[in-house]
Short mmCIF file of C-alpha atoms in Angstrom, two decimals:
data_model
loop_
_atom_site.label_atom_id
_atom_site.label_comp_id
_atom_site.label_asym_id
_atom_site.label_seq_id
_atom_site.Cartn_x
_atom_site.Cartn_y
_atom_site.Cartn_z
CA MET A 5 -4.86 -0.19 15.46
CA LYS A 6 -3.45 1.01 11.94
CA ASN A 7 -4.29 0.99 8.88
CA ILE A 8 -2.36 -0.42 5.49
CA LEU A 9 -1.99 2.82 4.32
CA SER A 10 -0.06 4.62 7.92
CA LEU A 11 2.73 1.84 6.53
CA SER A 12 5.41 2.66 5.08
CA ALA A 13 7.57 0.21 2.84
CA LYS A 14 8.77 -1.97 4.87
CA GLU A 15 6.25 -2.00 7.68
CA ALA A 16 4.19 -3.14 4.77
CA LYS A 17 6.72 -6.04 3.91
CA GLU A 18 6.61 -6.88 6.90
CA PHE A 19 2.87 -7.31 8.00
CA PHE A 20 2.43 -8.56 4.63
CA LEU A 21 4.95 -11.84 5.00
CA LYS A 22 3.33 -12.30 8.70
CA GLU A 23 1.09 -16.35 8.19
CA GLU A 24 -2.42 -14.37 9.58
CA SER A 25 -1.59 -12.50 6.85
CA TYR A 26 -0.62 -14.96 3.91
CA PHE A 27 -4.39 -17.49 5.59
CA ASN A 28 -6.36 -15.60 7.43
CA GLY A 29 -8.01 -18.68 8.18
CA ASP A 30 -7.84 -21.04 10.83
CA LEU A 31 -5.18 -23.95 11.28
CA PRO A 32 -4.35 -25.42 14.22
CA SER A 33 -1.28 -23.25 15.97
CA TYR A 34 1.15 -26.18 14.85
CA PHE A 35 1.03 -24.94 11.28
CA LYS A 36 3.71 -22.71 10.06
CA PHE A 37 4.32 -21.37 7.27
CA ASP A 38 5.79 -17.52 8.22
CA CYS A 39 10.18 -19.83 7.84
CA LEU A 40 9.41 -20.43 5.24
CA LEU A 41 8.00 -17.31 3.51
CA ARG A 42 11.65 -16.20 4.99
CA GLU A 43 13.46 -18.58 3.25
CA ILE A 44 11.85 -17.70 -0.08
CA SER A 45 12.22 -14.02 0.94
CA ASN A 46 16.17 -14.45 1.40
CA GLU A 47 16.57 -16.99 -1.72
CA LEU A 48 14.37 -14.67 -4.17
CA LYS A 49 16.61 -11.03 -2.70
CA ASP A 50 15.96 -7.77 -5.44
CA HIS A 51 15.30 -11.31 -8.39
CA LYS A 52 12.20 -11.88 -10.34
CA LEU A 53 10.29 -14.57 -10.38
CA SER A 54 10.96 -15.41 -13.66
CA ASP A 55 14.09 -15.78 -13.32
CA TYR A 56 13.73 -18.90 -11.49
CA TYR A 57 11.15 -20.58 -14.00
CA ASN A 58 12.01 -24.24 -15.05
CA PRO A 59 13.19 -22.58 -18.74
CA ASN A 60 10.85 -25.67 -20.26
CA LEU A 61 8.21 -24.97 -18.58
CA LYS A 62 6.02 -22.39 -17.25
CA PRO A 63 3.41 -21.79 -14.51
CA HIS A 64 0.41 -20.97 -16.15
CA ASP A 65 0.76 -24.23 -17.37
CA CYS A 66 0.48 -26.03 -14.24
CA GLU A 67 -2.45 -27.12 -12.29
CA ASP A 68 -2.86 -26.47 -8.55
CA VAL A 69 -0.62 -24.13 -8.20
CA ASN A 70 -2.22 -22.49 -5.59
CA TYR A 71 -3.11 -25.15 -2.40
CA THR A 72 -6.61 -24.70 -2.43
CA LEU A 73 -9.49 -25.56 0.26
CA ILE A 74 -12.48 -26.04 -0.43
CA THR A 75 -14.54 -25.14 1.71
CA ASN A 76 -17.75 -25.72 3.49
CA LYS A 77 -20.65 -23.10 3.71
CA ASP A 78 -23.28 -23.45 4.91
CA GLY A 79 -24.12 -27.20 5.80
CA ARG A 80 -25.16 -28.22 2.76
CA TYR A 81 -24.60 -26.58 -1.05
CA ALA A 82 -22.35 -24.12 -1.18
CA TRP A 83 -18.27 -24.21 -1.29
CA ARG A 84 -15.93 -20.82 -0.18
CA PRO A 85 -12.55 -22.58 -2.05
CA LEU A 86 -9.99 -20.95 0.70
CA GLN A 87 -6.59 -21.01 -0.97
CA LEU A 88 -3.20 -21.62 0.06
CA ILE A 89 -0.81 -19.27 -2.58
CA HIS A 90 2.32 -20.62 -3.95
CA PRO A 91 5.10 -19.55 -1.20
CA ALA A 92 7.40 -18.29 -3.75
CA PHE A 93 4.29 -16.41 -5.92
CA TYR A 94 3.13 -14.82 -2.85
CA VAL A 95 5.98 -13.65 -1.25
CA TYR A 96 6.77 -12.37 -4.75
CA LEU A 97 3.74 -10.12 -5.46
CA VAL A 98 4.86 -8.86 -1.71
CA SER A 99 7.95 -8.15 -3.06
CA VAL A 100 6.85 -5.79 -6.14
CA ILE A 101 3.29 -4.82 -4.23
CA THR A 102 5.95 -3.13 -1.15
CA ASP A 103 9.03 -2.24 -3.71
CA LYS A 104 9.00 1.39 -2.15
CA ASN A 105 8.56 3.91 -5.11
CA ASN A 106 5.10 1.05 -6.46
CA TRP A 107 4.16 1.20 -1.91
CA LYS A 108 4.31 5.38 -3.11
CA TYR A 109 2.01 4.70 -5.64
CA ILE A 110 -0.14 2.72 -4.63
CA LYS A 111 -0.89 4.66 -0.66
CA GLU A 112 -0.71 8.01 -2.98
CA ARG A 113 -3.60 6.27 -6.09
CA LEU A 114 -5.78 5.43 -2.52
CA ARG A 115 -6.63 8.15 -1.15
CA SER A 116 -6.85 9.29 -4.20
CA LEU A 117 -10.06 7.64 -4.87
CA MET A 118 -11.21 8.17 -1.07
CA GLY A 119 -10.25 11.18 -1.32
CA LYS A 120 -12.93 11.19 -3.83
CA SER A 121 -14.90 8.55 -3.52
CA ASP A 122 -16.09 11.00 0.30
CA ARG A 123 -19.79 10.07 0.75
CA ILE A 124 -18.25 6.87 0.54
CA LYS A 125 -17.16 6.07 3.18
CA CYS A 126 -14.35 2.50 2.75
CA GLU A 127 -14.55 0.73 5.87
CA SER A 128 -12.95 -2.66 4.95
CA LEU A 129 -9.03 -1.62 4.10
CA PRO A 130 -6.88 -4.46 6.17
CA VAL A 131 -5.75 -2.77 9.89
CA ILE A 132 -2.96 -4.06 12.20
CA SER A 133 -3.70 -5.25 15.98
CA SER A 134 -2.31 -3.05 19.22
CA VAL A 135 -3.72 -4.04 21.63
CA TYR A 136 -5.81 -7.52 20.53
CA LYS A 137 -3.83 -11.09 19.45
CA LYS A 138 -4.54 -11.17 15.96
CA ASP A 139 -4.43 -8.50 13.30
CA LYS A 140 -7.71 -10.44 12.44
CA ALA A 141 -9.66 -9.30 16.07
CA SER A 142 -8.49 -5.99 15.31
CA GLN A 143 -10.41 -6.94 11.82
CA ILE A 144 -13.48 -7.59 13.91
CA MET A 145 -13.12 -4.31 16.31
CA HIS A 146 -12.70 -2.26 13.98
CA TRP A 147 -15.78 -3.19 12.01
CA LEU A 148 -18.01 -3.03 14.23
CA GLU A 149 -16.36 0.34 15.76
CA GLU A 150 -16.83 2.15 12.06
CA VAL A 151 -19.30 0.32 10.37
CA GLU A 152 -22.67 -1.32 13.04
CA ARG A 153 -21.69 1.33 15.37
CA LYS A 154 -21.98 4.45 12.96
CA SER A 155 -24.33 2.65 10.74
CA ILE A 156 -26.51 3.28 14.21
CA ILE A 157 -25.20 6.66 13.95
CA HIS A 158 -26.63 7.74 10.40
CA SER A 159 -30.36 6.97 11.79
CA LEU A 160 -30.03 10.99 13.74
CA LYS A 161 -30.25 12.21 10.16
CA TYR A 162 -31.56 8.84 8.30
CA ASP A 163 -34.42 7.06 7.87
CA TYR A 164 -34.21 4.52 5.50
CA LEU A 165 -30.89 1.53 5.74
CA PHE A 166 -31.11 0.15 2.67
CA HIS A 167 -29.11 -3.68 2.40
CA THR A 168 -26.48 -4.26 -1.21
CA ASP A 169 -23.95 -6.79 -1.88
CA ILE A 170 -21.77 -8.85 -4.40
CA VAL A 171 -22.34 -12.04 -5.95
CA ASP A 172 -19.51 -14.43 -5.48
CA CYS A 173 -16.90 -10.94 -5.25
CA TYR A 174 -13.18 -13.04 -5.08
CA GLY A 175 -14.10 -15.45 -8.04
CA ALA A 176 -15.70 -12.91 -10.15
CA ILE A 177 -13.67 -10.42 -10.45
CA TYR A 178 -11.28 -9.34 -14.35
CA THR A 179 -7.76 -9.58 -12.66
CA HIS A 180 -6.90 -7.07 -15.15
CA SER A 181 -9.56 -4.52 -13.84
CA ILE A 182 -6.37 -4.41 -12.15
CA PRO A 183 -4.54 -1.79 -13.69
CA TRP A 184 -7.61 -0.38 -14.24
CA ALA A 185 -7.86 -0.12 -10.84
CA LEU A 186 -4.86 1.10 -10.20
CA HIS A 187 -3.94 3.20 -13.14
CA ASP A 188 -7.97 4.34 -14.72
CA LYS A 189 -8.99 1.80 -18.49
CA ASP A 190 -8.11 4.35 -21.01
CA MET A 191 -4.31 5.20 -19.69
CA ALA A 192 -4.37 1.25 -19.01
CA LYS A 193 -5.34 0.27 -21.97
CA GLN A 194 -2.98 2.34 -23.35
CA ARG A 195 -0.01 1.31 -21.71
CA ARG A 196 -1.78 -3.37 -20.97
CA ASN A 197 1.90 -4.17 -22.97
CA ASP A 198 4.20 -2.92 -20.51
CA LYS A 199 6.23 -4.76 -18.28
CA ASN A 200 7.32 -2.29 -15.70
CA LEU A 201 3.64 -0.98 -14.55
CA ILE A 202 2.60 -2.20 -11.48
CA GLY A 203 -0.99 -3.05 -12.21
CA ASN A 204 0.52 -5.64 -15.23
CA ILE A 205 2.51 -6.97 -12.65
CA ILE A 206 0.01 -7.87 -10.25
CA ASP A 207 -2.21 -8.82 -13.09
CA ARG A 208 -0.07 -10.93 -14.38
CA GLN A 209 1.25 -12.43 -11.23
CA LEU A 210 -2.19 -13.22 -10.17
CA GLN A 211 -3.04 -16.41 -13.58
CA ALA A 212 0.03 -17.82 -13.07
CA MET A 213 -1.28 -18.58 -9.85
CA SER A 214 -3.99 -19.25 -11.73
CA ASN A 215 -3.45 -21.77 -15.34
CA GLY A 216 -4.33 -19.00 -17.24
CA GLN A 217 -7.58 -17.38 -15.47
CA THR A 218 -8.22 -14.01 -15.72
CA ASN A 219 -11.20 -14.97 -13.99
CA GLY A 220 -11.29 -14.25 -9.92
CA ILE A 221 -8.84 -13.70 -6.84
CA PRO A 222 -7.66 -16.51 -4.22
CA GLN A 223 -9.29 -15.46 -0.95
CA GLY A 224 -8.29 -16.01 2.32
CA SER A 225 -5.43 -13.86 2.91
CA VAL A 226 -4.99 -10.56 4.34
CA LEU A 227 -2.94 -9.18 0.98
CA MET A 228 -5.56 -10.45 -1.63
CA ASP A 229 -7.80 -8.44 0.61
CA PHE A 230 -6.05 -5.93 0.06
CA ILE A 231 -5.85 -5.95 -3.99
CA ALA A 232 -9.68 -6.41 -3.70
CA GLU A 233 -9.98 -3.39 -1.76
CA MET A 234 -7.69 -1.15 -4.83
CA ILE A 235 -10.69 -2.65 -7.77
CA LEU A 236 -13.30 -1.75 -5.20
CA CYS A 237 -12.46 1.55 -4.07
CA TYR A 238 -11.99 2.51 -7.97
CA VAL A 239 -15.09 1.37 -8.36
CA ASP A 240 -16.67 4.06 -5.66
CA SER A 241 -14.93 7.11 -7.16
CA LEU A 242 -17.15 5.73 -10.77
CA LEU A 243 -19.87 5.34 -8.40
CA THR A 244 -19.25 8.73 -6.85
CA ASP A 245 -19.06 9.87 -10.60
CA LYS A 246 -22.11 8.20 -11.46
CA ILE A 247 -24.03 9.24 -8.55
CA LYS A 248 -23.03 12.91 -9.47
CA LYS A 249 -24.52 12.95 -12.72
CA CYS A 250 -28.21 11.78 -11.33
CA ARG A 251 -29.96 14.90 -11.44
CA ASN A 252 -32.07 13.94 -8.67
CA ILE A 253 -29.17 13.34 -5.47
CA SER A 254 -27.58 15.99 -4.21
CA ARG A 255 -24.68 15.70 -1.52
CA LYS A 256 -26.99 15.67 1.57
CA ASP A 257 -29.34 12.70 -0.04
CA TYR A 258 -26.40 10.18 0.52
CA LYS A 259 -24.46 8.34 2.92
CA ILE A 260 -22.54 4.81 2.12
CA ILE A 261 -20.69 2.45 4.60
CA ARG A 262 -18.68 -0.38 2.02
CA TYR A 263 -17.41 -2.67 4.00
CA ARG A 264 -15.03 -5.54 1.60
CA ASP A 265 -17.77 -6.18 -1.03
CA ASP A 266 -20.76 -4.74 0.96
CA TYR A 267 -23.47 -1.75 0.90
CA ARG A 268 -25.05 0.23 3.54
CA ILE A 269 -26.64 3.04 1.57
CA PHE A 270 -28.68 5.44 3.93
CA SER A 271 -30.75 8.07 2.61
CA ASN A 272 -34.27 9.44 3.37
CA ASN A 273 -35.61 8.97 -0.33
CA PRO A 274 -36.46 5.18 -1.26
CA GLN A 275 -36.43 6.23 -4.02
CA VAL A 276 -32.61 8.04 -3.92
CA ALA A 277 -30.79 4.90 -2.48
CA GLU A 278 -32.89 2.39 -5.37
CA GLN A 279 -30.79 4.47 -7.82
CA ILE A 280 -27.52 4.22 -6.05
CA ILE A 281 -28.24 0.99 -6.03
CA LYS A 282 -28.85 0.88 -10.09
CA GLU A 283 -26.08 2.75 -11.20
CA LEU A 284 -23.95 0.22 -8.84
CA THR A 285 -25.44 -2.55 -10.79
CA ASP A 286 -24.40 -0.55 -14.18
CA ILE A 287 -20.47 -0.08 -13.16
CA LEU A 288 -20.03 -3.89 -11.75
CA ASN A 289 -21.39 -5.16 -15.15
CA ASP A 290 -18.12 -3.63 -17.00
CA PHE A 291 -16.25 -5.67 -13.86
CA GLY A 292 -18.44 -8.45 -14.89
CA MET A 293 -19.22 -8.64 -11.57
CA LYS A 294 -23.35 -8.30 -10.28
CA ILE A 295 -25.27 -7.70 -6.92
CA ASN A 296 -26.78 -9.99 -5.32
CA SER A 297 -30.44 -9.60 -6.01
CA ALA A 298 -31.65 -12.14 -2.73
CA LYS A 299 -29.29 -10.00 0.22
CA THR A 300 -30.62 -6.49 -1.60
CA HIS A 301 -33.28 -5.03 0.82
CA GLY A 302 -34.27 -1.01 2.67
CA ILE A 303 -35.67 -1.15 5.86
CA ASN A 304 -37.11 2.14 7.90
CA ASP A 305 -35.81 1.16 11.13
CA VAL A 306 -31.86 2.80 10.29
CA VAL A 307 -31.38 1.06 14.63
CA HIS A 308 -32.32 -2.25 14.05
CA SER A 309 -30.99 -3.08 10.52
CA SER A 310 -27.57 -1.56 11.57
CA ILE A 311 -27.33 -5.09 14.38
CA LYS A 312 -26.93 -8.34 12.36
CA PRO A 313 -30.59 -9.89 12.82
CA ASP A 314 -28.44 -13.33 14.68
CA LYS A 315 -27.15 -10.59 17.30
CA LEU A 316 -30.32 -8.27 17.66
CA PHE A 317 -31.83 -11.88 17.94
CA TRP A 318 -30.48 -13.35 20.59
CA ILE A 319 -29.55 -9.07 22.62
CA VAL A 320 -33.49 -9.70 22.52
CA ASN A 321 -33.87 -13.13 23.36
CA GLU A 322 -31.13 -14.88 25.54
CA ASN A 323 -32.03 -16.78 28.48
CA GLN A 324 -31.06 -18.49 31.07
CA TYR A 325 -30.51 -22.30 31.25
CA GLU A 326 -30.78 -24.82 33.71
CA ASN A 327 -27.78 -27.46 32.59
CA LEU A 328 -25.54 -27.82 29.67
CA GLN A 329 -27.58 -30.08 28.22
CA ASN A 330 -30.29 -27.50 27.64
CA GLU A 331 -27.44 -24.41 26.75
CA LEU A 332 -26.06 -26.19 23.87
CA TYR A 333 -29.28 -27.34 22.29
CA SER A 334 -30.47 -23.35 22.94
CA ILE A 335 -27.27 -22.89 20.27
CA SER A 336 -28.50 -26.08 17.92
CA VAL A 337 -31.61 -24.33 17.67
CA PHE A 338 -31.19 -20.42 17.07
CA SER A 339 -28.43 -22.04 14.63
CA GLN A 340 -30.46 -23.32 12.74
CA LYS A 341 -32.03 -19.52 13.09
CA TYR A 342 -28.63 -18.53 11.98
CA PRO A 343 -26.93 -20.56 10.35
CA ASN A 344 -22.95 -19.82 10.08
CA SER A 345 -23.37 -16.91 11.80
CA GLY A 346 -20.72 -14.89 14.46
CA THR A 347 -23.30 -15.43 17.27
CA VAL A 348 -23.10 -18.74 16.56
CA SER A 349 -19.64 -19.18 17.44
CA ARG A 350 -19.66 -17.03 20.00
CA LEU A 351 -22.15 -18.29 21.90
CA LEU A 352 -19.94 -21.53 21.62
CA GLN A 353 -16.39 -19.70 22.77
CA MET A 354 -19.27 -19.08 25.96
CA PHE A 355 -19.95 -22.91 25.74
CA TYR A 356 -16.75 -23.61 26.24
CA ASP A 357 -15.44 -20.73 28.82
CA LYS A 358 -18.55 -22.60 31.10
CA ILE A 359 -17.17 -26.11 30.26
CA SER A 360 -13.25 -25.43 30.35
CA LYS A 361 -12.85 -24.90 32.84
CA LEU A 362 -15.64 -28.33 34.46
CA SER A 363 -14.03 -31.73 35.56
CA LYS A 364 -15.96 -35.38 34.53
CA LYS A 365 -17.34 -35.00 38.19
CA ASP A 366 -19.00 -31.69 37.72
CA ILE A 367 -20.47 -32.61 34.13
CA LYS A 368 -24.20 -34.29 34.84
CA THR A 369 -25.38 -34.08 31.66
CA ASN A 370 -24.92 -37.30 29.66
CA ILE A 371 -21.54 -37.22 27.53
CA LYS A 372 -22.26 -38.50 24.11
CA VAL A 373 -25.88 -35.61 24.20
CA LEU A 374 -23.26 -33.09 24.54
CA ILE A 375 -20.86 -34.68 21.82
CA SER A 376 -23.88 -35.26 19.54
CA ILE A 377 -25.51 -32.07 19.03
CA ALA A 378 -22.47 -30.02 19.75
CA THR A 379 -21.12 -33.06 16.68
CA ASP A 380 -24.50 -31.33 15.00
CA ILE A 381 -24.18 -27.84 15.58
CA ALA A 382 -20.14 -28.28 12.88
CA TYR A 383 -22.68 -30.05 10.35
CA LYS A 384 -25.04 -27.29 10.18
CA ASN A 385 -22.48 -24.76 10.43
CA PRO A 386 -19.02 -24.80 8.87
CA ARG A 387 -17.97 -21.42 10.40
CA THR A 388 -17.60 -23.49 13.58
CA TYR A 389 -15.01 -26.02 13.66
CA PRO A 390 -13.02 -24.78 15.40
CA ILE A 391 -14.81 -23.71 18.67
CA ILE A 392 -16.72 -26.90 18.22
CA SER A 393 -13.65 -29.11 17.86
CA ALA A 394 -12.51 -27.54 21.23
CA ILE A 395 -15.47 -28.61 22.84
CA LEU A 396 -15.91 -31.94 21.29
CA SER A 397 -12.04 -32.23 22.27
CA LYS A 398 -13.21 -31.18 25.60
CA LEU A 399 -15.98 -34.27 26.21
CA THR A 400 -13.71 -36.87 24.37
CA ASP A 401 -11.46 -36.68 26.80
CA PHE A 402 -14.04 -37.49 29.96
CA LEU A 403 -14.42 -40.41 28.03
CA PRO A 404 -12.60 -43.85 28.72
CA LYS A 405 -9.92 -44.80 26.14
CA LYS A 406 -11.74 -46.39 23.85
CA GLY A 407 -14.68 -44.68 24.03
CA LYS A 408 -13.27 -41.34 22.67
CA GLU A 409 -12.08 -43.97 19.98
CA THR A 410 -15.65 -45.43 19.11
CA ILE A 411 -16.72 -41.72 18.72
CA ILE A 412 -14.63 -40.51 17.06
CA LYS A 413 -15.02 -42.35 14.42
CA LYS A 414 -18.08 -41.67 14.14
CA ILE A 415 -17.66 -37.98 14.13
CA ILE A 416 -15.13 -38.22 11.34
CA ASN A 417 -17.98 -40.73 9.55
CA LYS A 418 -20.27 -38.67 9.99
CA PHE A 419 -18.23 -36.48 8.17
CA LYS A 420 -17.33 -37.98 5.38
CA LYS A 421 -21.14 -37.32 4.10
CA LEU A 422 -19.58 -33.79 3.59
CA PRO A 423 -17.47 -33.08 0.75
CA ASN A 424 -15.40 -30.26 0.85
CA THR A 425 -15.00 -30.93 4.53
CA GLY A 426 -10.92 -30.15 4.64
CA ILE A 427 -10.93 -27.67 7.51
CA MET A 428 -12.82 -30.35 9.47
CA GLN A 429 -10.86 -32.95 9.36
CA ILE A 430 -7.73 -30.80 10.15
CA TRP A 431 -8.91 -30.11 13.50
CA LEU A 432 -10.23 -33.99 13.75
CA GLN A 433 -7.00 -34.86 13.67
CA ARG A 434 -6.08 -31.82 16.27
CA ILE A 435 -8.41 -33.99 18.36
CA THR A 436 -6.73 -36.98 18.22
CA ILE A 437 -3.34 -36.80 17.16
CA LYS A 438 -2.05 -36.54 20.60
CA THR A 439 -3.98 -40.15 21.25
CA SER A 440 -2.69 -41.96 18.69
CA ASN A 441 -2.48 -41.65 14.64
CA ASP A 442 -4.58 -44.46 13.11
CA PHE A 443 -6.48 -42.00 11.92
CA ASP A 444 -7.27 -42.43 8.16
CA TYR A 445 -8.19 -38.41 7.30
CA SER A 446 -7.90 -38.22 3.14
CA GLU A 447 -7.85 -33.68 3.61
CA LYS A 448 -3.75 -33.19 1.90
CA LEU A 449 -3.04 -30.88 4.87
CA CYS A 450 -3.22 -34.43 7.87
CA ASN A 451 -1.21 -35.89 5.74
CA LYS A 452 1.54 -33.34 6.35
CA VAL A 453 1.72 -33.13 10.03
CA ILE A 454 2.15 -37.61 9.69
CA ASP A 455 4.57 -36.81 7.33
CA ASN A 456 7.02 -33.88 5.38
CA ASP A 457 7.51 -36.23 2.00
CA VAL A 458 4.33 -34.83 0.99
CA VAL A 459 4.32 -31.84 -1.47
CA ILE A 460 1.50 -29.59 -0.95
CA TRP A 461 2.24 -27.14 -4.01
CA ASN A 462 3.00 -27.25 -7.36
CA SER A 463 6.87 -26.42 -7.38
CA ASP A 464 8.08 -28.48 -10.97
CA TRP A 465 7.63 -24.73 -12.99
CA LEU A 466 10.37 -23.62 -10.16
CA GLN A 467 14.10 -24.72 -11.16
CA PRO A 468 15.18 -27.21 -8.59
CA ASN A 469 17.09 -24.17 -5.98
CA LEU A 470 13.41 -22.71 -5.01
CA LYS A 471 12.17 -25.96 -5.67
CA ASN A 472 12.75 -27.95 -3.01
CA ILE A 473 13.35 -25.60 -0.98
CA ILE A 474 9.51 -24.97 -0.93
CA ASP A 475 9.25 -28.98 -0.64
CA SER A 476 11.29 -29.76 1.28
CA HIS A 477 10.33 -27.40 4.11
CA ASP A 478 8.20 -28.23 7.23
CA LEU A 479 5.38 -26.91 7.94
CA ILE A 480 4.89 -28.43 10.80
CA ASN A 481 6.13 -26.46 14.67
CA GLU A 482 7.12 -29.87 16.67
CA LYS A 483 7.95 -28.28 19.38
CA ILE A 484 4.48 -27.22 19.21
CA LEU A 485 2.90 -30.02 18.37
CA GLU A 486 4.65 -32.37 20.97
CA GLU A 487 3.78 -28.99 23.55
CA LEU A 488 -0.23 -29.50 23.08
CA GLY A 489 -2.63 -30.98 25.31
CA ALA A 490 -5.00 -33.60 24.12
CA VAL A 491 -8.05 -30.13 25.06
CA ILE A 492 -7.77 -27.65 22.46
CA SER A 493 -7.52 -24.82 24.77
CA ASP A 494 -8.28 -21.77 25.07
CA LYS A 495 -5.66 -20.16 22.97
CA GLU A 496 -6.05 -21.96 19.87
CA VAL A 497 -9.03 -20.65 18.90
CA SER A 498 -10.02 -17.85 20.84
CA LEU A 499 -9.24 -14.49 18.13
CA PHE A 500 -9.52 -12.53 21.41
CA ASP A 501 -7.15 -11.21 23.87
CA ARG A 502 -9.05 -11.99 26.79
CA GLN A 503 -8.40 -8.93 29.07
CA ALA A 504 -8.04 -6.58 25.87
CA TYR A 505 -11.72 -8.04 24.95
CA TYR A 506 -13.33 -7.49 28.04
#
């Protein structure tokens, strides 16, 4: 796999314009954004996006410029807004960032910041897959290799590991801090009116797509992950400066691994780690961000605390099961202890792998019981929506048509009790799309599958030529949709190429 900073400007542009980079959430395979992104890129060429503005209406005066999918984060009251950035803004931002001169400057700036922070190792820059099916899979494997395993290795030198992270990092980012990060705060303030400064350009575009707001950046794309890294690498450099001024801390006293907004601080002295967290807290306050005190803790067992608790628990307690019902119920109980965890998704993937090879006569358990347990897991663990949908598509396929429709209506009605379950509606539609379009889905992307006239983004601020390109574009690949089976296949929900992974 390759690091984003190893790419040329041309390669970086191609990478960011991939639909997987545009939206790194989970949607059925028939949603396609790459053709639209390429068409807009060809239209814009070397023009500024402002050349296409409606003379009577500016984007920052408009609401719903980006399309927001608010996903339920914990099955209860926590929400995470994922955004499909307006494609015109997205393509233009990519074009500006990967301009040959800008890209060279950004790479040199990040390398300089990371080099300055030699005791703080950033492991969350986007990576490009050379082995796995998706770049997202490479990112996960990079985390496993560079964060989890290196954390364990650090136990040879350090006795304490402190964890902390930033509360609602993307939602709290102050857009003016982007020019601070790219040009230093003092210079950025001196040149705040310089419209050619790359940090200012990014800042203005983010405000324009967000109704003029300066707090928060959209979540859900690799491009925004990269912009967040610009700021966090700058924070790392400021933290390094602060620590150097602490007379009671020397270079050998600590090591930090940062993965996005998650910090792992290694030390032989817990007071050193606590001092570092205090210094980090002070720095983040200037950026409008704050430490998550509820998730800040230290432990003197580096090996075990290097591994996520859900993963460690399952490794220690893994069992063999007499039947499918007991296995699925065990996953359900585990998901209550470690809700929405990666291990829950992995266990469900293994369960799906098992039932995908079975025929109806092989299922010795009551199918409706399995459906009920699987639905309950998804209801309380939104991260599992895609893989649970695959499991449900397999199990409901064993039912007669009338029985299948009755069960699916019950599942849909159950999820209507929860607000903001648009992504689950999208996946439920994937289950039903091959047999019936009679089910009622309120999610706009579901309606787009049925009716191409449905408009996803507010483009009223654009001149008619570019507005029509976006509004009329069919985001649904009919060929892929036509070739899909009633049962969701492994390749639709699996992140990893099995052969490469194992």
